[in-house]
Amino acid sequence: MSPRGRRPAGSDTRGEIVEAARAEFAERGYDAASLRGIARRAGVDSALVHHYFAGKPALFTEVMTVPVDPAYLVETVIGQPRERVGEALVATFLGIWDSPEGQERFAALARSVLTHEEAARMLREFLVREVFAKVAVAHNPGLDPATAELRATLAAGQLLGMAMLRYLLRFPALRRATVPELIAEVGPVIQRYLAPDA
Amino acid sequence: MSPRGRRPAGSDTRGEIVEAARAEFAERGYDAASLRGIARRAGVDSALVHHYFAGKPALFTEVMTVPVDPAYLVETVIGQPRERVGEALVATFLGIWDSPEGQERFAALARSVLTHEEAARMLREFLVREVFAKVAVAHNPGLDPATAELRATLAAGQLLGMAMLRYLLRFPALRRATVPELIAEVGPVIQRYLAPDA
């Protein structure tokens, strides 16, 4: 018997909304999923979804167990002095994923995305809309948007590849590297993609 | 002397050697696996293994269905004029993986490595010994070996991340990019890691 006794009915409404969101994102993808549809699946009023979650991005990061709101990441890139964008983004990325729990979450997320097409699709749509489209234009007002998006995506590719080799494939040189070393080596690469002439 | 009876060379001997190698690499990892041990598992003479395969790296690439001998990749990096290393490596990498069949092989290899620890271990040991250790020192005679290896690994991370986002996760900006565009954008990054002051 639990010393805390029975939970009142409806106490797991938040969890039911998250499960409904998981199903909605998996079935429809990120772009087509709606908070209204998620509320309908969970059998609750839309207002209740808004009570628990700030919006679709926040609900998605909860479903994917991403430990950070993407708005924070975008703010890190947009809010920095132009010449510090690269090192700030690498430092923020490692701050999110480099703890033991972060590494486990990264590994789980990577495996899920690589083995389930619907997970890949929803993560892709989410990142393009909520992160890359915003980052691409932030520090590149004169650049054509297609090139800016390509460079933002390549920057993400560098961070993804670094994380795969450090957390999942455990290459010795990357296991040994300290966070300051990684910021020093990778920061200028990210800088080159996102704000090349700073 | 072989603990098992030796068989005459038959039409499927080569295939049996590959299967024996697959088991040997999976059980012992790349570094500890030996051609002698593979021959013993296959029940053939070591000379027969040497008849079919130039050496352990060639047998490993066959097991992993990697469509290129790593010696070719290393030669591409080492044999270039120093200032062309980056673009040459990106062009060679895309030449190997960018065809429809190459993309499928890349996806299969990535999924296998990310979901099986023994596959990750053997690929890691293979790449460190046969590729990175050689690339790291090639164009960096004055640099300390640890930093050279870290940079070679980060360069591999950029190529891996680019391939994951182009072939597996299918990010639109990377799907649209042409091979010359990718060489132009990513080449300087690889150059910076492998031969920074060229």
Short mmCIF file of C-alpha atoms in Angstrom, two decimals:
data_model
loop_
_atom_site.label_atom_id
_atom_site.label_comp_id
_atom_site.label_asym_id
_atom_site.label_seq_id
_atom_site.Cartn_x
_atom_site.Cartn_y
_atom_site.Cartn_z
CA MET A 1 0.00 0.00 0.00
CA SER A 2 1.24 3.41 -0.84
CA PRO A 3 1.62 5.64 2.22
CA ARG A 4 0.33 8.47 0.08
CA GLY A 5 -3.00 6.80 -0.56
CA ARG A 6 -5.09 6.98 -3.74
CA ARG A 7 -4.56 9.76 -6.19
CA PRO A 8 -7.66 11.77 -6.98
CA ALA A 9 -9.22 11.13 -10.37
CA GLY A 10 -7.80 13.32 -13.13
CA SER A 11 -4.49 13.99 -11.40
CA ASP A 12 -2.61 12.65 -14.42
CA THR A 13 -4.28 14.94 -16.93
CA ARG A 14 -0.91 16.39 -17.86
CA GLY A 15 0.46 12.92 -18.63
CA GLU A 16 -2.61 12.11 -20.71
CA ILE A 17 -2.07 15.27 -22.75
CA VAL A 18 1.58 14.28 -23.35
CA GLU A 19 0.50 10.81 -24.51
CA ALA A 20 -2.12 12.31 -26.81
CA ALA A 21 0.52 14.68 -28.21
CA ARG A 22 2.90 11.76 -28.80
CA ALA A 23 0.24 10.01 -30.87
CA GLU A 24 -0.75 13.18 -32.75
CA PHE A 25 2.86 14.09 -33.66
CA ALA A 26 3.64 10.51 -34.72
CA GLU A 27 0.56 10.27 -36.92
CA ARG A 28 0.46 13.73 -38.48
CA GLY A 29 4.02 15.06 -38.17
CA TYR A 30 4.97 18.26 -36.38
CA ASP A 31 3.63 20.78 -38.88
CA ALA A 32 0.14 19.29 -39.27
CA ALA A 33 -0.36 18.48 -35.59
CA SER A 34 -2.52 20.98 -33.68
CA LEU A 35 -3.15 21.71 -30.02
CA ARG A 36 -6.87 21.42 -30.75
CA GLY A 37 -6.36 17.91 -32.17
CA ILE A 38 -4.23 16.92 -29.18
CA ALA A 39 -6.92 18.18 -26.77
CA ARG A 40 -9.55 16.17 -28.68
CA ARG A 41 -7.43 12.99 -28.44
CA ALA A 42 -6.89 13.52 -24.70
CA GLY A 43 -10.60 14.23 -24.20
CA VAL A 44 -9.94 17.59 -22.56
CA ASP A 45 -10.66 21.21 -23.36
CA SER A 46 -8.03 23.11 -25.39
CA ALA A 47 -7.74 25.60 -22.55
CA LEU A 48 -6.39 22.83 -20.34
CA VAL A 49 -3.61 22.08 -22.84
CA HIS A 50 -2.68 25.75 -22.77
CA HIS A 51 -2.76 25.66 -18.98
CA TYR A 52 -0.03 22.99 -18.90
CA PHE A 53 2.03 23.91 -21.97
CA ALA A 54 3.10 27.25 -23.43
CA GLY A 55 2.56 26.02 -26.97
CA LYS A 56 3.26 23.37 -29.59
CA PRO A 57 7.10 23.66 -29.35
CA ALA A 58 7.02 23.18 -25.57
CA LEU A 59 4.73 20.16 -25.87
CA PHE A 60 6.94 18.66 -28.58
CA THR A 61 10.14 18.99 -26.53
CA GLU A 62 8.29 17.25 -23.68
CA VAL A 63 7.26 14.38 -25.98
CA MET A 64 10.79 14.01 -27.35
CA THR A 65 12.29 14.38 -23.84
CA VAL A 66 14.51 17.16 -25.14
CA PRO A 67 15.69 18.87 -21.97
CA VAL A 68 15.51 22.42 -23.31
CA ASP A 69 13.04 24.74 -24.94
CA PRO A 70 14.26 25.53 -28.48
CA ALA A 71 13.41 29.18 -27.92
CA TYR A 72 16.33 29.23 -25.48
CA LEU A 73 18.70 27.84 -28.11
CA VAL A 74 17.51 30.30 -30.74
CA GLU A 75 17.83 33.14 -28.21
CA THR A 76 21.42 32.05 -27.57
CA VAL A 77 22.24 32.48 -31.24
CA ILE A 78 20.21 35.60 -31.91
CA GLY A 79 20.93 37.36 -28.63
CA GLN A 80 24.73 37.14 -28.78
CA PRO A 81 27.11 39.72 -30.16
CA ARG A 82 27.62 38.58 -33.76
CA GLU A 83 31.28 37.62 -33.28
CA ARG A 84 30.49 35.29 -30.32
CA VAL A 85 27.70 33.26 -31.93
CA GLY A 86 29.84 30.18 -32.64
CA GLU A 87 31.37 29.63 -29.23
CA ALA A 88 28.10 30.53 -27.48
CA LEU A 89 26.16 27.92 -29.45
CA VAL A 90 28.73 25.16 -28.83
CA ALA A 91 28.81 26.01 -25.12
CA THR A 92 25.00 25.98 -24.91
CA PHE A 93 24.74 22.70 -26.84
CA LEU A 94 27.28 20.98 -24.58
CA GLY A 95 25.58 22.48 -21.51
CA ILE A 96 22.37 20.72 -22.53
CA TRP A 97 23.75 17.29 -23.51
CA ASP A 98 27.13 16.75 -21.86
CA SER A 99 25.94 15.61 -18.40
CA PRO A 100 25.62 11.85 -17.88
CA GLU A 101 21.80 12.13 -18.02
CA GLY A 102 22.01 14.39 -21.07
CA GLN A 103 24.19 11.84 -22.87
CA GLU A 104 21.65 9.11 -22.15
CA ARG A 105 18.81 11.26 -23.42
CA PHE A 106 20.80 12.10 -26.54
CA ALA A 107 21.48 8.43 -27.21
CA ALA A 108 17.82 7.50 -26.77
CA LEU A 109 16.67 10.35 -29.00
CA ALA A 110 19.21 9.51 -31.71
CA ARG A 111 18.27 5.84 -31.78
CA SER A 112 14.57 6.66 -31.93
CA VAL A 113 14.98 9.15 -34.75
CA LEU A 114 17.25 6.86 -36.77
CA THR A 115 15.02 3.82 -36.55
CA HIS A 116 11.55 5.38 -36.85
CA GLU A 117 10.69 7.42 -39.91
CA GLU A 118 7.79 9.19 -38.17
CA ALA A 119 10.14 10.30 -35.35
CA ALA A 120 12.63 11.57 -37.94
CA ARG A 121 9.88 13.45 -39.76
CA MET A 122 8.50 15.18 -36.69
CA LEU A 123 11.94 16.16 -35.40
CA ARG A 124 12.92 17.46 -38.84
CA GLU A 125 9.77 19.57 -39.25
CA PHE A 126 10.13 20.89 -35.72
CA LEU A 127 13.79 21.86 -36.11
CA VAL A 128 13.31 23.48 -39.51
CA ARG A 129 10.36 25.59 -38.36
CA GLU A 130 11.33 26.43 -34.78
CA VAL A 131 15.13 26.59 -35.00
CA PHE A 132 16.78 26.74 -38.42
CA ALA A 133 14.37 29.11 -40.12
CA LYS A 134 14.89 31.57 -37.28
CA VAL A 135 18.64 31.09 -36.88
CA ALA A 136 19.30 31.26 -40.61
CA VAL A 137 18.07 34.82 -41.01
CA ALA A 138 19.18 36.18 -37.64
CA HIS A 139 22.74 37.21 -38.44
CA ASN A 140 22.58 37.09 -42.23
CA PRO A 141 20.31 39.90 -43.37
CA GLY A 142 21.89 40.20 -46.83
CA LEU A 143 22.30 36.49 -47.59
CA ASP A 144 19.76 34.61 -49.69
CA PRO A 145 17.56 32.51 -47.37
CA ALA A 146 18.35 29.18 -49.06
CA THR A 147 22.09 29.55 -48.45
CA ALA A 148 21.48 30.77 -44.90
CA GLU A 149 19.31 27.70 -44.20
CA LEU A 150 21.91 25.37 -45.74
CA ARG A 151 24.62 26.83 -43.50
CA ALA A 152 22.43 26.61 -40.38
CA THR A 153 21.76 22.96 -41.24
CA LEU A 154 25.46 22.22 -41.77
CA ALA A 155 26.21 23.83 -38.40
CA ALA A 156 23.62 21.49 -36.87
CA GLY A 157 25.34 18.63 -38.71
CA GLN A 158 28.66 19.50 -37.07
CA LEU A 159 27.08 19.54 -33.60
CA LEU A 160 25.16 16.32 -34.28
CA GLY A 161 28.28 14.55 -35.59
CA MET A 162 30.36 15.74 -32.64
CA ALA A 163 27.71 14.46 -30.22
CA MET A 164 27.37 11.10 -32.01
CA LEU A 165 31.12 10.50 -31.86
CA ARG A 166 31.39 11.69 -28.24
CA TYR A 167 28.27 10.16 -26.67
CA LEU A 168 27.32 7.17 -28.81
CA LEU A 169 30.34 5.91 -30.75
CA ARG A 170 32.72 7.05 -28.01
CA PHE A 171 35.76 7.90 -30.09
CA PRO A 172 38.68 8.25 -27.69
CA ALA A 173 39.85 11.67 -28.90
CA LEU A 174 36.36 13.07 -28.40
CA ARG A 175 35.86 11.33 -25.04
CA ARG A 176 39.10 12.87 -23.77
CA ALA A 177 38.39 16.41 -25.00
CA THR A 178 37.30 18.91 -22.36
CA VAL A 179 34.36 21.26 -22.90
CA PRO A 180 36.67 24.31 -23.26
CA GLU A 181 38.73 22.42 -25.88
CA LEU A 182 35.59 21.59 -27.84
CA ILE A 183 34.39 25.21 -27.66
CA ALA A 184 37.80 26.36 -28.92
CA GLU A 185 37.92 23.85 -31.81
CA VAL A 186 34.29 23.75 -32.94
CA GLY A 187 33.23 27.32 -32.08
CA PRO A 188 35.02 28.87 -35.08
CA VAL A 189 33.37 26.32 -37.41
CA ILE A 190 29.88 27.21 -36.20
CA GLN A 191 30.82 30.89 -36.35
CA ARG A 192 31.87 30.44 -39.98
CA TYR A 193 28.50 28.95 -40.90
CA LEU A 194 26.27 31.34 -38.98
CA ALA A 195 28.09 34.68 -39.07
CA PRO A 196 31.07 34.26 -41.40
CA ASP A 197 32.28 37.83 -41.71
CA ALA A 198 31.99 38.85 -38.06
CA MET B 1 47.46 -26.95 -36.64
CA SER B 2 43.81 -26.17 -37.17
CA PRO B 3 41.46 -27.68 -34.58
CA ARG B 4 38.98 -28.26 -37.37
CA GLY B 5 39.45 -30.21 -40.55
CA ARG B 6 40.62 -28.15 -43.49
CA ARG B 7 38.41 -28.12 -46.53
CA PRO B 8 39.37 -27.69 -50.12
CA ALA B 9 38.74 -24.29 -51.68
CA GLY B 10 35.12 -24.34 -52.84
CA SER B 11 32.93 -21.79 -54.57
CA ASP B 12 31.63 -20.46 -51.26
CA THR B 13 34.96 -20.35 -49.42
CA ARG B 14 35.18 -16.58 -49.80
CA GLY B 15 31.71 -16.17 -48.31
CA GLU B 16 32.60 -18.46 -45.42
CA ILE B 17 35.68 -16.37 -44.69
CA VAL B 18 33.54 -13.21 -44.64
CA GLU B 19 31.07 -14.85 -42.24
CA ALA B 20 33.91 -16.03 -40.01
CA ALA B 21 35.35 -12.52 -40.05
CA ARG B 22 31.97 -11.05 -39.12
CA ALA B 23 31.83 -13.31 -36.06
CA GLU B 24 35.47 -12.66 -35.12
CA PHE B 25 35.13 -8.85 -35.36
CA ALA B 26 31.85 -8.87 -33.43
CA GLU B 27 33.27 -11.03 -30.64
CA ARG B 28 36.77 -9.59 -30.27
CA GLY B 29 36.56 -6.09 -31.78
CA TYR B 30 38.69 -4.86 -34.64
CA ASP B 31 42.02 -4.51 -32.82
CA ALA B 32 42.07 -7.96 -31.21
CA ALA B 33 40.71 -9.84 -34.24
CA SER B 34 43.36 -11.65 -36.30
CA LEU B 35 43.45 -13.15 -39.78
CA ARG B 36 44.76 -16.34 -38.17
CA GLY B 37 41.70 -16.47 -35.88
CA ILE B 38 39.37 -15.79 -38.80
CA ALA B 39 41.01 -18.59 -40.82
CA ARG B 40 40.60 -20.96 -37.87
CA ARG B 41 36.90 -20.09 -37.53
CA ALA B 42 36.36 -20.61 -41.26
CA GLY B 43 38.29 -23.88 -41.14
CA VAL B 44 40.70 -22.80 -43.86
CA ASP B 45 44.41 -22.10 -44.11
CA SER B 46 45.55 -18.52 -43.41
CA ALA B 47 47.08 -18.42 -46.88
CA LEU B 48 43.59 -18.78 -48.35
CA VAL B 49 42.40 -15.71 -46.42
CA HIS B 50 45.35 -13.79 -47.86
CA HIS B 51 44.46 -15.11 -51.30
CA TYR B 52 41.01 -13.47 -51.15
CA PHE B 53 41.72 -10.36 -49.06
CA ALA B 54 44.65 -7.94 -49.02
CA GLY B 55 44.53 -7.71 -45.23
CA LYS B 56 42.45 -7.04 -42.13
CA PRO B 57 41.23 -3.59 -43.30
CA ALA B 58 40.00 -4.99 -46.62
CA LEU B 59 38.19 -7.85 -44.88
CA PHE B 60 36.63 -5.45 -42.41
CA THR B 61 35.28 -3.12 -45.11
CA GLU B 62 33.76 -6.21 -46.76
CA VAL B 63 32.08 -7.25 -43.51
CA MET B 64 30.74 -3.74 -42.93
CA THR B 65 29.74 -3.38 -46.60
CA VAL B 66 31.71 -0.15 -46.77
CA PRO B 67 32.12 0.42 -50.51
CA VAL B 68 35.67 1.71 -50.36
CA ASP B 69 39.06 0.68 -49.05
CA PRO B 70 40.08 3.13 -46.31
CA ALA B 71 43.56 3.23 -47.77
CA TYR B 72 42.00 5.13 -50.70
CA LEU B 73 40.45 7.70 -48.36
CA VAL B 74 43.69 8.15 -46.45
CA GLU B 75 45.58 8.48 -49.73
CA THR B 76 43.14 11.21 -50.76
CA VAL B 77 44.04 13.21 -47.70
CA ILE B 78 47.74 12.51 -47.61
CA GLY B 79 48.37 12.63 -51.35
CA GLN B 80 46.82 16.06 -51.98
CA PRO B 81 48.56 19.41 -52.03
CA ARG B 82 48.15 20.66 -48.46
CA GLU B 83 45.81 23.52 -49.39
CA ARG B 84 43.38 21.21 -51.23
CA VAL B 85 42.91 18.60 -48.48
CA GLY B 86 39.50 19.85 -47.33
CA GLU B 87 37.68 20.00 -50.64
CA ALA B 88 39.32 16.76 -51.81
CA LEU B 89 38.10 14.86 -48.75
CA VAL B 90 34.52 16.19 -49.03
CA ALA B 91 34.45 15.35 -52.76
CA THR B 92 35.78 11.82 -52.10
CA PHE B 93 33.33 11.24 -49.24
CA LEU B 94 30.35 12.33 -51.35
CA GLY B 95 31.65 10.27 -54.26
CA ILE B 96 31.46 7.17 -52.07
CA TRP B 97 28.09 7.72 -50.39
CA ASP B 98 26.00 10.11 -52.49
CA SER B 99 24.66 7.64 -55.07
CA PRO B 100 21.24 6.08 -54.29
CA GLU B 101 22.93 2.75 -53.43
CA GLY B 102 25.56 4.55 -51.36
CA GLN B 103 22.86 6.35 -49.38
CA GLU B 104 21.14 3.05 -48.63
CA ARG B 105 24.41 1.49 -47.50
CA PHE B 106 25.14 4.51 -45.33
CA ALA B 107 21.71 4.27 -43.69
CA ALA B 108 22.12 0.55 -43.01
CA LEU B 109 25.61 1.04 -41.60
CA ALA B 110 24.53 3.95 -39.39
CA ARG B 111 21.55 2.04 -37.98
CA SER B 112 23.68 -1.04 -37.28
CA VAL B 113 26.40 0.96 -35.55
CA LEU B 114 23.95 2.98 -33.45
CA THR B 115 21.95 0.01 -32.21
CA HIS B 116 24.72 -2.57 -31.65
CA GLU B 117 27.53 -1.79 -29.27
CA GLU B 118 29.83 -4.43 -30.79
CA ALA B 119 29.36 -2.89 -34.26
CA ALA B 120 30.15 0.55 -32.83
CA ARG B 121 33.26 -0.81 -31.13
CA MET B 122 34.67 -2.51 -34.19
CA LEU B 123 34.00 0.48 -36.46
CA ARG B 124 35.55 2.82 -33.90
CA GLU B 125 38.71 0.75 -33.49
CA PHE B 126 39.00 0.34 -37.25
CA LEU B 127 38.62 4.06 -37.99
CA VAL B 128 41.01 5.15 -35.27
CA ARG B 129 43.73 2.73 -36.34
CA GLU B 130 43.35 2.73 -40.12
CA VAL B 131 42.14 6.27 -40.81
CA PHE B 132 42.44 8.88 -38.06
CA ALA B 133 45.83 7.93 -36.69
CA LYS B 134 47.22 8.23 -40.22
CA VAL B 135 45.34 11.34 -41.26
CA ALA B 136 46.07 13.17 -38.01
CA VAL B 137 49.82 13.21 -38.48
CA ALA B 138 49.92 13.56 -42.27
CA HIS B 139 49.71 17.33 -42.63
CA ASN B 140 50.50 18.32 -39.05
CA PRO B 141 54.14 17.45 -38.39
CA GLY B 142 54.59 20.04 -35.63
CA LEU B 143 51.25 19.56 -33.86
CA ASP B 144 50.93 17.38 -30.76
CA PRO B 145 49.36 14.04 -31.76
CA ALA B 146 46.42 14.32 -29.33
CA THR B 147 45.24 17.62 -30.83
CA ALA B 148 45.79 16.30 -34.36
CA GLU B 149 43.65 13.23 -33.57
CA LEU B 150 40.92 15.38 -31.99
CA ARG B 151 40.77 17.56 -35.11
CA ALA B 152 40.69 14.54 -37.43
CA THR B 153 37.83 13.14 -35.34
CA LEU B 154 35.92 16.44 -35.43
CA ALA B 155 36.35 16.52 -39.23
CA ALA B 156 34.86 13.02 -39.34
CA GLY B 157 32.04 14.32 -37.12
CA GLN B 158 31.25 17.06 -39.62
CA LEU B 159 31.12 14.55 -42.50
CA LEU B 160 29.05 12.09 -40.43
CA GLY B 161 26.60 14.81 -39.37
CA MET B 162 26.27 16.12 -42.93
CA ALA B 163 25.55 12.58 -44.17
CA MET B 164 23.04 11.87 -41.40
CA LEU B 165 21.08 15.03 -42.17
CA ARG B 166 21.26 14.50 -45.95
CA TYR B 167 20.68 10.73 -46.23
CA LEU B 168 18.79 9.68 -43.11
CA LEU B 169 16.97 12.63 -41.58
CA ARG B 170 16.50 14.28 -45.02
CA PHE B 171 16.62 17.91 -44.00
CA PRO B 172 15.33 19.90 -46.96
CA ALA B 173 18.27 22.34 -47.18
CA LEU B 174 20.73 19.43 -47.32
CA ARG B 175 18.58 17.43 -49.76
CA ARG B 176 18.51 20.40 -52.13
CA ALA B 177 22.23 21.18 -51.95
CA THR B 178 24.32 20.10 -54.95
CA VAL B 179 27.64 18.29 -54.53
CA PRO B 180 29.62 21.38 -55.66
CA GLU B 181 27.75 23.52 -53.11
CA LEU B 182 28.58 21.05 -50.34
CA ILE B 183 32.23 20.96 -51.37
CA ALA B 184 32.30 24.77 -51.33
CA GLU B 185 30.63 25.05 -47.91
CA VAL B 186 32.12 22.11 -46.02
CA GLY B 187 35.54 21.91 -47.69
CA PRO B 188 36.94 24.91 -45.79
CA VAL B 189 35.75 23.43 -42.48
CA ILE B 190 37.57 20.14 -43.12
CA GLN B 191 40.58 22.11 -44.32
CA ARG B 192 40.60 24.07 -41.07
CA TYR B 193 40.68 20.87 -39.02
CA LEU B 194 43.24 18.95 -41.06
CA ALA B 195 45.61 21.60 -42.40
CA PRO B 196 44.64 24.89 -40.77
CA ASP B 197 47.48 27.14 -41.87
CA ALA B 198 47.70 26.05 -45.50
#
